[in-house]
Coordinates of C-alpha atoms in Angstrom, one line a residue:
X1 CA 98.7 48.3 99.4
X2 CA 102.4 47.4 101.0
X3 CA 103.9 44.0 101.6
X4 CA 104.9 41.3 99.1
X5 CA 103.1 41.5 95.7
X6 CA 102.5 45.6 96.0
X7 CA 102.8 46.9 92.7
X8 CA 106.1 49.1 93.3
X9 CA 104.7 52.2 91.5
X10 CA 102.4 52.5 94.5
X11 CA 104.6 54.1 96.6
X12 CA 104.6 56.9 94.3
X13 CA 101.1 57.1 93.1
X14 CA 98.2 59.5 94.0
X15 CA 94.6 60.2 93.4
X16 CA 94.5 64.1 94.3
X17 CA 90.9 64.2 95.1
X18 CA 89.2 67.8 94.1
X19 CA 87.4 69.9 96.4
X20 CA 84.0 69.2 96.9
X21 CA 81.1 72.5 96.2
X22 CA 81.5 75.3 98.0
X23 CA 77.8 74.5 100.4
X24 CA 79.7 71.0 101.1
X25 CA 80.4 70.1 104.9
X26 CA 83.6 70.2 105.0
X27 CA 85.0 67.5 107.3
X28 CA 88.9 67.5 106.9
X29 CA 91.6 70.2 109.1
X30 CA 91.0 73.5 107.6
X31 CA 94.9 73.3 106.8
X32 CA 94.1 70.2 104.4
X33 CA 90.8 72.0 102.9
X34 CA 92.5 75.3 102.2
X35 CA 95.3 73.1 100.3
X36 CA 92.6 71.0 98.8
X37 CA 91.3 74.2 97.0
X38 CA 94.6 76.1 96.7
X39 CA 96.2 73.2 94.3
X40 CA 95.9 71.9 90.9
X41 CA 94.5 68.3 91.1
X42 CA 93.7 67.7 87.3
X43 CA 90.3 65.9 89.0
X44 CA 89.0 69.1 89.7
X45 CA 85.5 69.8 88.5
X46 CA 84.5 72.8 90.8
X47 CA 86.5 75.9 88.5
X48 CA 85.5 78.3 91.3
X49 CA 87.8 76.7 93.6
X50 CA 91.2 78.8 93.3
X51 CA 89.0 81.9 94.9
X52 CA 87.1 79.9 97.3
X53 CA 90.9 79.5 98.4
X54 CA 92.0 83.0 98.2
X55 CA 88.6 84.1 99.8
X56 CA 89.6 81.1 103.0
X57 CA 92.9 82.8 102.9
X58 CA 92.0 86.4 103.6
X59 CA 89.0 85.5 106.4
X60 CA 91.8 83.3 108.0
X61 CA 95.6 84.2 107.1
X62 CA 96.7 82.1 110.1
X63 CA 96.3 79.2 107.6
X64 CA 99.0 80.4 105.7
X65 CA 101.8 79.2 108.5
X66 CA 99.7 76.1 109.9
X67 CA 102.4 73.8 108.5
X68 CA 105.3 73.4 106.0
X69 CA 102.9 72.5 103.7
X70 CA 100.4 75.7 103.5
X71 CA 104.0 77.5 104.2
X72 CA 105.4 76.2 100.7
X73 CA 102.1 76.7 99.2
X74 CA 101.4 80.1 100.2
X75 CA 104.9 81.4 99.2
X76 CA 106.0 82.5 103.0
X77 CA 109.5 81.7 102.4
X78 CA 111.1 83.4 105.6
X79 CA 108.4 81.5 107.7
X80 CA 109.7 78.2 105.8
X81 CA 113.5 79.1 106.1
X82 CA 113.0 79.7 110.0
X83 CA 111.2 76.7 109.9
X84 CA 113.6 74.5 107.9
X85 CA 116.2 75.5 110.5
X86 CA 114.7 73.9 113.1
X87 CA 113.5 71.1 111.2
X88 CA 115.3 70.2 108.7
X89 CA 113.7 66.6 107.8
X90 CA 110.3 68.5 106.9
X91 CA 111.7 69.5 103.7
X92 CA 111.4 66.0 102.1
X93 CA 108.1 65.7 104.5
X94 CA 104.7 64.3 102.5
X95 CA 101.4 65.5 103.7
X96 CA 98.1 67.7 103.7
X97 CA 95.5 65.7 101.4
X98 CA 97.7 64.2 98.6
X99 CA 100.6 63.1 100.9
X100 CA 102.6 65.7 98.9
X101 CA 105.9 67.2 99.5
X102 CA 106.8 71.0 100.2
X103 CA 107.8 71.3 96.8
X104 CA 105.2 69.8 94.8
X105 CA 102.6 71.9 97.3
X106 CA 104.8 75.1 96.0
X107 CA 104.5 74.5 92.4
X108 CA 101.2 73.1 92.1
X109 CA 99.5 76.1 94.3
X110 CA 97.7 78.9 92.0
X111 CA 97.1 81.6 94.9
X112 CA 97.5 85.1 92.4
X113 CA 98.0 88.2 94.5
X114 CA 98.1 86.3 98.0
X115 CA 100.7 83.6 96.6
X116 CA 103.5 85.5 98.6
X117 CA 106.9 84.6 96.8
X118 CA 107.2 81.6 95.2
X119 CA 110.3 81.6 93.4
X120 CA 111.9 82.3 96.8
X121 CA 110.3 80.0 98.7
X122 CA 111.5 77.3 95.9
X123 CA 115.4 78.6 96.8
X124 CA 114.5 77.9 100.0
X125 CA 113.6 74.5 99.9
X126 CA 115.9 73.6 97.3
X127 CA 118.6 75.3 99.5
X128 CA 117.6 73.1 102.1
X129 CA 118.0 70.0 99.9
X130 CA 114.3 69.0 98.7
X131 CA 114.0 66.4 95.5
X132 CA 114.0 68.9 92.5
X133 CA 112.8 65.8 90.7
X134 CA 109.7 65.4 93.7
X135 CA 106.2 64.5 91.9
X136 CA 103.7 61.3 92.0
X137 CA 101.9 59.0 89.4
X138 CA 98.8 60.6 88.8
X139 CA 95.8 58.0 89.7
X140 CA 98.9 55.7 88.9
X141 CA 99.6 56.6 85.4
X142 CA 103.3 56.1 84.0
X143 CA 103.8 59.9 83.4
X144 CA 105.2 61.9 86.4
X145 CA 103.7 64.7 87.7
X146 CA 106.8 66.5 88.8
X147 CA 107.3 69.9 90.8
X148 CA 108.7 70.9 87.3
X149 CA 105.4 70.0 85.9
X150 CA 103.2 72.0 88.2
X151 CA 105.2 74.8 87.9
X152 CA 104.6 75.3 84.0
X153 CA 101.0 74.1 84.4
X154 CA 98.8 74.0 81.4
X155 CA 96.2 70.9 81.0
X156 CA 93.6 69.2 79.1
X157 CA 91.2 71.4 80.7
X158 CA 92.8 74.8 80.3
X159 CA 94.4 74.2 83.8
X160 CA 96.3 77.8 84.7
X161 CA 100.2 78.3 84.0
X162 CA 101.8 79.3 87.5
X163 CA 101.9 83.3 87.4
X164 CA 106.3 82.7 88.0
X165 CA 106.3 79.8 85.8
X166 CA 109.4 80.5 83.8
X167 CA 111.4 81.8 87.6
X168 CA 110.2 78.7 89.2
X169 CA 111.1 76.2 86.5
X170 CA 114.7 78.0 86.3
X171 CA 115.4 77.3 89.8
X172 CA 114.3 74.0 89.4
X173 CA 116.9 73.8 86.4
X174 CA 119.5 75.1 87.6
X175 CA 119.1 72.9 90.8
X176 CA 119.5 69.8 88.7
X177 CA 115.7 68.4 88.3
X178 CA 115.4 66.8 84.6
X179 CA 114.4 69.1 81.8
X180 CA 112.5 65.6 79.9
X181 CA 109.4 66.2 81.7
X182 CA 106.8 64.3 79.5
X183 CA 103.8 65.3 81.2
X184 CA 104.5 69.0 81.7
X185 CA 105.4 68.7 77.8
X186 CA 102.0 67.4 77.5
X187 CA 99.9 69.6 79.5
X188 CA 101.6 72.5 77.1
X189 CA 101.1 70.9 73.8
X190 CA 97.6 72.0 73.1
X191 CA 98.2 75.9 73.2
X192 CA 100.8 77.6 71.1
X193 CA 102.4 79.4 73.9
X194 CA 106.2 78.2 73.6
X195 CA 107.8 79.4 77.3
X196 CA 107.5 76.5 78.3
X197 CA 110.1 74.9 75.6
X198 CA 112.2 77.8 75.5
X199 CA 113.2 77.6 79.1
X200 CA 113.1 74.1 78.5
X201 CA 115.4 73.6 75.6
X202 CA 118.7 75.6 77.1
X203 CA 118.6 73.1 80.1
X204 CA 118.8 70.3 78.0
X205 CA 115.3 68.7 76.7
X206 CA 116.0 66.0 74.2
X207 CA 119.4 65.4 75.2
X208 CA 119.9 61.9 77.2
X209 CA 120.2 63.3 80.5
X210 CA 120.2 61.3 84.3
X211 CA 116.6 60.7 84.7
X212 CA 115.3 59.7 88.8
X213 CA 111.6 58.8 86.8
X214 CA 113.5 57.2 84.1
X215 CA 114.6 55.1 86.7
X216 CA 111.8 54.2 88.4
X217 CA 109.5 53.4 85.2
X218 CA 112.0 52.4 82.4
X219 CA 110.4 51.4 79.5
X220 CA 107.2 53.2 80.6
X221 CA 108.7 56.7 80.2
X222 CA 109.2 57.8 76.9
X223 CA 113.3 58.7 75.9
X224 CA 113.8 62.4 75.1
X225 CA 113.5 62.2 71.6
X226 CA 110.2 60.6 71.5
X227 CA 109.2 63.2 73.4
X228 CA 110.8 66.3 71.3
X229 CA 109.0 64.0 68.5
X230 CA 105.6 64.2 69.8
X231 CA 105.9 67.9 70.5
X232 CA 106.5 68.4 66.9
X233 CA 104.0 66.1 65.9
X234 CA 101.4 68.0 67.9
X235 CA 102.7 71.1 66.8
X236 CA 102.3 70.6 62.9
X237 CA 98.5 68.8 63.6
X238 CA 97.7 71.7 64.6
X239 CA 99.3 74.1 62.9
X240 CA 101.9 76.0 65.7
X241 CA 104.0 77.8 63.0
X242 CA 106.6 79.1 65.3
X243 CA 106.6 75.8 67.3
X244 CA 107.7 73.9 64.3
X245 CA 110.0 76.1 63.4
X246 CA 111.6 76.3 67.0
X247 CA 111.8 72.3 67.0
X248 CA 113.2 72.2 63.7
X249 CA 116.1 74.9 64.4
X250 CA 116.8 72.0 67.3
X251 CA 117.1 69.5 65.1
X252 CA 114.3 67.6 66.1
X253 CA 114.0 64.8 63.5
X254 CA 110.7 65.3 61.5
X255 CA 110.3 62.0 60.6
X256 CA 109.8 60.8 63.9
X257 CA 106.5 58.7 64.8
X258 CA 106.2 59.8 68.6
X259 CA 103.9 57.2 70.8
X260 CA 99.9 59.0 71.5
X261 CA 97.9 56.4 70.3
X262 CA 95.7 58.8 68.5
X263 CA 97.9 59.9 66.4
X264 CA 99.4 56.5 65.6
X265 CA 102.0 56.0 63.4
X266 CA 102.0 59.3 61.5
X267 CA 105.2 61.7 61.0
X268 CA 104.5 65.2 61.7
X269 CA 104.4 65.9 57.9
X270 CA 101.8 63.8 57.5
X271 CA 99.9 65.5 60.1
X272 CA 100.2 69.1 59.0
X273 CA 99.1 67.8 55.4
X274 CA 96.2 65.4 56.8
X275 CA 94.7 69.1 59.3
X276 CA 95.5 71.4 56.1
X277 CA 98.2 73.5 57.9
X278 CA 100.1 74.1 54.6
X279 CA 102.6 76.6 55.4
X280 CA 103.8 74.0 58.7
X281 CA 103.9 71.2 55.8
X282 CA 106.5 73.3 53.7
X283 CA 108.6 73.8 56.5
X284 CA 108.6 70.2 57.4
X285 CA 108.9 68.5 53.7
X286 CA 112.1 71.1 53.7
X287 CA 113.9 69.7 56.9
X288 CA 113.2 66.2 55.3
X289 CA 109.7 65.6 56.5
X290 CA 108.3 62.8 54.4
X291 CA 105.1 60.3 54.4
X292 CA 104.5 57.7 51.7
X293 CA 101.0 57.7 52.5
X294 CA 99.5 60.7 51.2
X295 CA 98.6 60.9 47.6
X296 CA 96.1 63.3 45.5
X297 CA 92.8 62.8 47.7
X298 CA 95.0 64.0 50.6
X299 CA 96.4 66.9 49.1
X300 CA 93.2 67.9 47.6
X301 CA 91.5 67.4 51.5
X302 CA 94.7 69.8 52.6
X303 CA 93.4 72.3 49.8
X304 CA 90.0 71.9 51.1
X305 CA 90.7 73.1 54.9
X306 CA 92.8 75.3 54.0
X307 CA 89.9 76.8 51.9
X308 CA 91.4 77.8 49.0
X309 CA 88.9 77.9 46.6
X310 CA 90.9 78.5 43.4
X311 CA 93.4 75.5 43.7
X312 CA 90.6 73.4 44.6
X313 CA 88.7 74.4 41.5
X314 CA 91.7 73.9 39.7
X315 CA 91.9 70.3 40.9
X316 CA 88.6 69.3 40.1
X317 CA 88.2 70.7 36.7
X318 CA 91.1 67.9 36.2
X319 CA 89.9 65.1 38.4
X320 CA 86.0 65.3 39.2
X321 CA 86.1 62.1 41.4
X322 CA 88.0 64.2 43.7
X323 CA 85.5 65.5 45.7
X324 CA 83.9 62.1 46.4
X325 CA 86.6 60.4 46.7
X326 CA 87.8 63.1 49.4
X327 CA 83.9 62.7 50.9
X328 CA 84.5 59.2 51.2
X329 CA 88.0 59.2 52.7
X330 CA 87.0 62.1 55.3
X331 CA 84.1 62.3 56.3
X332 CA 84.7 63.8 59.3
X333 CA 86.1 66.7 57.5
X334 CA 83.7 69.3 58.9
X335 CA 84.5 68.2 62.6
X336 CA 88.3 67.8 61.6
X337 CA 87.8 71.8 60.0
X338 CA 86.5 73.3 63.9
X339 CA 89.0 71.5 65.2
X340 CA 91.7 72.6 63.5
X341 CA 89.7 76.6 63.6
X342 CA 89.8 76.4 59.8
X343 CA 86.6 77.8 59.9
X344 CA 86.6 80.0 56.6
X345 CA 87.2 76.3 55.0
X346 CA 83.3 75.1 56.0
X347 CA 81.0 76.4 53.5
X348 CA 84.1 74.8 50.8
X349 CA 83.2 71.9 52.8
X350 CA 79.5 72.0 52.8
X351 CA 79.1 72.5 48.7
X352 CA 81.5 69.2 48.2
X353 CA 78.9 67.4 50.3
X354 CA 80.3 66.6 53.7
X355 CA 77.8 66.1 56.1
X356 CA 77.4 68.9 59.1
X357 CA 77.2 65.9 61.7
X358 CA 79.8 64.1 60.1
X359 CA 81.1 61.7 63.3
X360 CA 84.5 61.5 64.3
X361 CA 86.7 58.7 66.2
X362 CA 84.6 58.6 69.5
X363 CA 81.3 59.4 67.6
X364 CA 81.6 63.3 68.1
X365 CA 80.7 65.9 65.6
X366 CA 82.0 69.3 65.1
X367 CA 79.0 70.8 66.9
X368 CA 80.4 69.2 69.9
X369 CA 83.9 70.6 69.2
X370 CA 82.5 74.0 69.0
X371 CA 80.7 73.6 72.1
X372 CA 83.5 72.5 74.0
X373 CA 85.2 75.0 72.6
X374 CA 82.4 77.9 73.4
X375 CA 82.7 79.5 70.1
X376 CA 79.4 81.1 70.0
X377 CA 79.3 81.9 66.3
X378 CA 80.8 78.7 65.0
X379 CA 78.4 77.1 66.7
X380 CA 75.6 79.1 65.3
X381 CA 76.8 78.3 61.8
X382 CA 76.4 74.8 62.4
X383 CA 73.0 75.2 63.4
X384 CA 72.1 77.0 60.9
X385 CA 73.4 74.2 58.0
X386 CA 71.7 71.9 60.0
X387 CA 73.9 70.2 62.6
X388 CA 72.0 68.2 65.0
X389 CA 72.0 69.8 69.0
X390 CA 70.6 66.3 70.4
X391 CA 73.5 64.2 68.7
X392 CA 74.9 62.0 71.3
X393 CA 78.4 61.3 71.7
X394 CA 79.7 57.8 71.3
X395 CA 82.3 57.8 74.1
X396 CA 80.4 60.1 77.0
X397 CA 77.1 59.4 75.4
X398 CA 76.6 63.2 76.1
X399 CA 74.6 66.3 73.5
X400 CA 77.2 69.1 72.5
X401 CA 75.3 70.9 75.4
X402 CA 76.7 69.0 77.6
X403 CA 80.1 69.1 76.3
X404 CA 79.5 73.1 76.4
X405 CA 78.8 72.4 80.5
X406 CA 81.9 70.4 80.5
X407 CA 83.6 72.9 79.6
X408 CA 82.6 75.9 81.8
X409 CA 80.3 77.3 79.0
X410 CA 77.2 77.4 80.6
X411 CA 75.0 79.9 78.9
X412 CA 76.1 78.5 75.4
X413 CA 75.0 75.0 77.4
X414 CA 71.7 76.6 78.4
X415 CA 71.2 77.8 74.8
X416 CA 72.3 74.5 73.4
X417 CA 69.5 72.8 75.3
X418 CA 66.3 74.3 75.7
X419 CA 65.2 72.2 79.0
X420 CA 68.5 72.8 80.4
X421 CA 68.4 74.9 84.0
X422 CA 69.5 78.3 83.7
X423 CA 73.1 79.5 83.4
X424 CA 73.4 80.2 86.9
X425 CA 72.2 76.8 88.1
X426 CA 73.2 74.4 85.0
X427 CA 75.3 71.5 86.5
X428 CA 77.6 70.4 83.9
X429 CA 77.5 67.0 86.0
X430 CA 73.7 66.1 84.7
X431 CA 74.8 67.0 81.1
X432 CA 78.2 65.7 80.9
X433 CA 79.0 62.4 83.2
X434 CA 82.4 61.9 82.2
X435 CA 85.1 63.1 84.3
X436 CA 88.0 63.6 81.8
X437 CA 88.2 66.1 78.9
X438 CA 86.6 64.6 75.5

C-alpha cells in the first residue's frame, strides 16, 4: 500500500515467505528459489531446506554470482567487490524474494561449508557504505529484524546461529550498527549460550546509544534498559546461572519489570523463586532483587521444583496446609517442573497431589512440553503416571503428538499417536495447524 493513509511502517515491512516442499513446482528465477531456501525466514516450516540449498548450490554453482544478492549470500566477496566497483548503488539495492538488501541476504544465509567468506564479504559491503542498521519488520511487527540480528541467529524454533556469528556481528560493531537489538536479544534468550551478550555488551548494549529503529518506531521499540531487564528476567525464569550473574556484574537493575506480556509485571527475583531456580534467586535477592509478592506457599512451591525433599518435609511437619494450599495456587506445577527441566522434582510433585495433566496458560500440559521438547524419557514418565496423549491444547487445539511433529520430532510424534503415518511420512502440518511455536 503507498499513497496517502499508508501506514508508514510499510515501507519497511516484510512477510519472508518459506520455501515450499522439495517435489513443489517451483515457478520463481532459480536465483530467487536458491535464496528462498538458503535464508532464515522465521516462517519456515520445511527444516530440510538449508541442504536443499547447498545440494542447488553444488548441481549449479553459477547461481552463486547470478546477482549481488546470491553474491552477498554465498560469501563471494571478491566477485561482490569487483562488482561494487562498477556499481556502486547495488550495495543499498533490495531484491531476490523478500526485497532484501545485500546485507541482510549475508547475514541471514546459513550455507555451512559452501558459505564462502562471510565475514569478508560483510567488510566489503560495509566498505562500500551499506546500512549496518539494514533489516525489515517482520510480517510488520515493531521489532526489527536487523543484519545484526540474522547474524547471531537463534529463534523460537531452534533457528541456527550463523557459523561466523561473533566475526560478523563485530564488523557490524565496529562499523557503527546499534548494539540494542531487541529481537536478536530475543531470538537468544531461550538458550543459555551467552556470545551473543558478550560481544554485545563491549559495544555498548544498555547504554542510550543513536538508534535509526529507534527512530523509525519510537515508543514501539523498547529503551535499552528494558531490554537488559528482560534478558535478566528471562535468564533467572529459567535458571541461566552464568547469565545472571554476567547481567548483574553489568549492573543491570534486578528489579526491573521488562515488557513480555507473559511474564507481566514480575521482577526477575520473582521469577527465579516462582520456576524454583534457587541458587539464581540468591544471587538476585543479593544485588537487591526484591518482590512483595511471594510469601510461604511460594517458597515452599520453590522447595518443591527444586526437589528437595528434606526442607520440604521440614516445612510441612510445621504447616500441613502447605501442600494444598501450594496444589491450589499451582496447579500447573507438573507442566511448570518439564519446563523448567526440573525433572527429578516430579515424583515430589506427584505425592503432594498435582495432577499429571495439570493445564497451563494456553491449556497445555507438561506432556505437551515434553513433546515439543522430544525428551523421550520424560515423556515416558508422564505416561506412565498417567498423563493423557489425546489432551488437546487450548490455543492450537492440537495432541502433544502434534506438538512432537511441530517440532521436528517425528518418531516420538508417531509413537505419541498410534494412527499417526509413519516417521518418514508424518506431516507435522495434519497434527499441528498452527504456524508459530507454542
Amino acid at each position: 500500500m503507498t499513497g496517502p493513509g499508508a501506514d508508514p511502517m510499510s515501507r519497511w515491512s516484510r512477510w519472508p515467505e518459506p520455501p515450499g516442499p522439495a517435489d513443489e513446482v517451483v515457478p520463481e528465477a532459480p536465483a530467487d528459489h536458491f535464496l528462498r531456501l538458503a535464508c532464515l525466514t522465521y516462517t519456515d516450516p520445511d527444516p530440510d531446506h538449508l541442504r536443499r540449498a547447498e545440494r542447488l548450490l553444488a548441481e549449479r554453482p553459477e547461481l552463486a554470482t547470478a546477482n549481488v544478492w546470491t553474491m552477498a549470500a554465498c560469501g563471494r566477496a571478491c566477485d561482490l567487490a569487483d562488482l561494487l566497483a562498477d556499481e556502486p548503488d547495488l550495495v543499498h539495492s533490495e531484491g531476490g524474494p523478500h526485497r532484501w538488501a545485500p546485507l541482510v541476504w549475508l547475514t541471514y544465509a546459513r550455507l555451512g561449508v559452501l558459505r564462502g567468506d562471510p565475514v569478508a564479504t560483510a567488510r566489503v559491503l560495509v566498505a562500500a557504505g551499506a546500512d549496518v542498521d539494514a533489516g525489515f519488520l517482520w510480517q510488520a511487527l515493531a521489532s526489527p529484524f536487523t543484519a545484526l540480528t540474522g547474524a547471531l541467529g537463534g529463534g523460537e524454533r531452534g533457528e541456527p546461529v550463523h557459523p561466523d556469528a561473533v566475526a560478523l556481528a563485530e564488523v557490524l560493531l565496529r562499523a557503527g550498527a546499534d548494539p540494542n537489538d531487541n529481537q536478536a536479544l530475543y531470538n537468544r534468550m531461550s538458550t543459555a549460550d551467552d556470545s551473543h551478550l558478550e560481544v554485545l555488551l563491549p559495544h555498548g548494549l544498555g547504554a542510550e546509544v543513536p538508534s535509526v529503529w529507534r527512530g523509525r518506531l519510537g515508543n514501539a521499540y523498547p529503551s535499552p534498559a528494558a531490554m537488559l531487564g528482560e534478558q535478566l528476567r528471562t535468564a533467572a525464569e529459567r535458571g541461566y546461572l552464568d547469565r545472571v550473574r554476567l547481567l548483574l556484574a553489568h549492573d543491570v537493575d534486578p528489579n526491573t519489570v521488562g515488557y513480555h506480556p507473559l511474564l507481566g509485571d514480575r521482577t526477575a527475583y520473582e521469577m527465579a523463586v516462582r520456576n524454583g531456580h534457587r541458587e539464581a534467586a540468591a544471587l538476585l535477592a543479593a544485588a537487591g532483587g526484591r518482590s512483595e509478592r511471594l510469601d510461604e506457599v511460594d517458597g515452599f512451591v520453590a522447595d518443591c521444583l527444586a526437589a528437595d525433599r528434606e526442607v520440604v518435609t521440614a516445612s510441612l511437619a510445621l504447616d500441613d496446609t502447605l501442600a494444598g494450599r501450594a496444589v491450589a495456587r499451582r496447579p500447573d506445577l507438573v507442566l511448570v517442573a518439564v519446563e523448567q527441566h526440573h525433572d527429578d522434582a516430579l515424583p515430589l510433585l506427584m505425592e503432594l497431589g498435582l495432577d499429571v495433566d495439570g493445564p497451563g496458560r494456553d491449556g497445555q500440559t507438561a506432556l505437551h512440553q515434553a513433546a515439543y521438547d522430544g525428551r523421550d524419557g520424560t515423556v515416558d514418565w508422564l505416561l506412565a503416571h498417567g498423563a493423557d496423549r489425546h489432551r488437546l491444547d487450548g490455543d492450537h487445539r492440537s495432541t502433544p503428538a502434534g506438538w512432537a511433529a511441530h517440532a521436528g520430532h517425528l518418531a516420538l510424534a508417531a509413537r505419541l499417536d498410534p494412527v499417526a503415518l509413519d516417521p518418514g511420512t508424518l506431516d507435522p502440518g495434519t497434527l499441528y495447524p498452527g504456524s508459530a511455536r507454542p
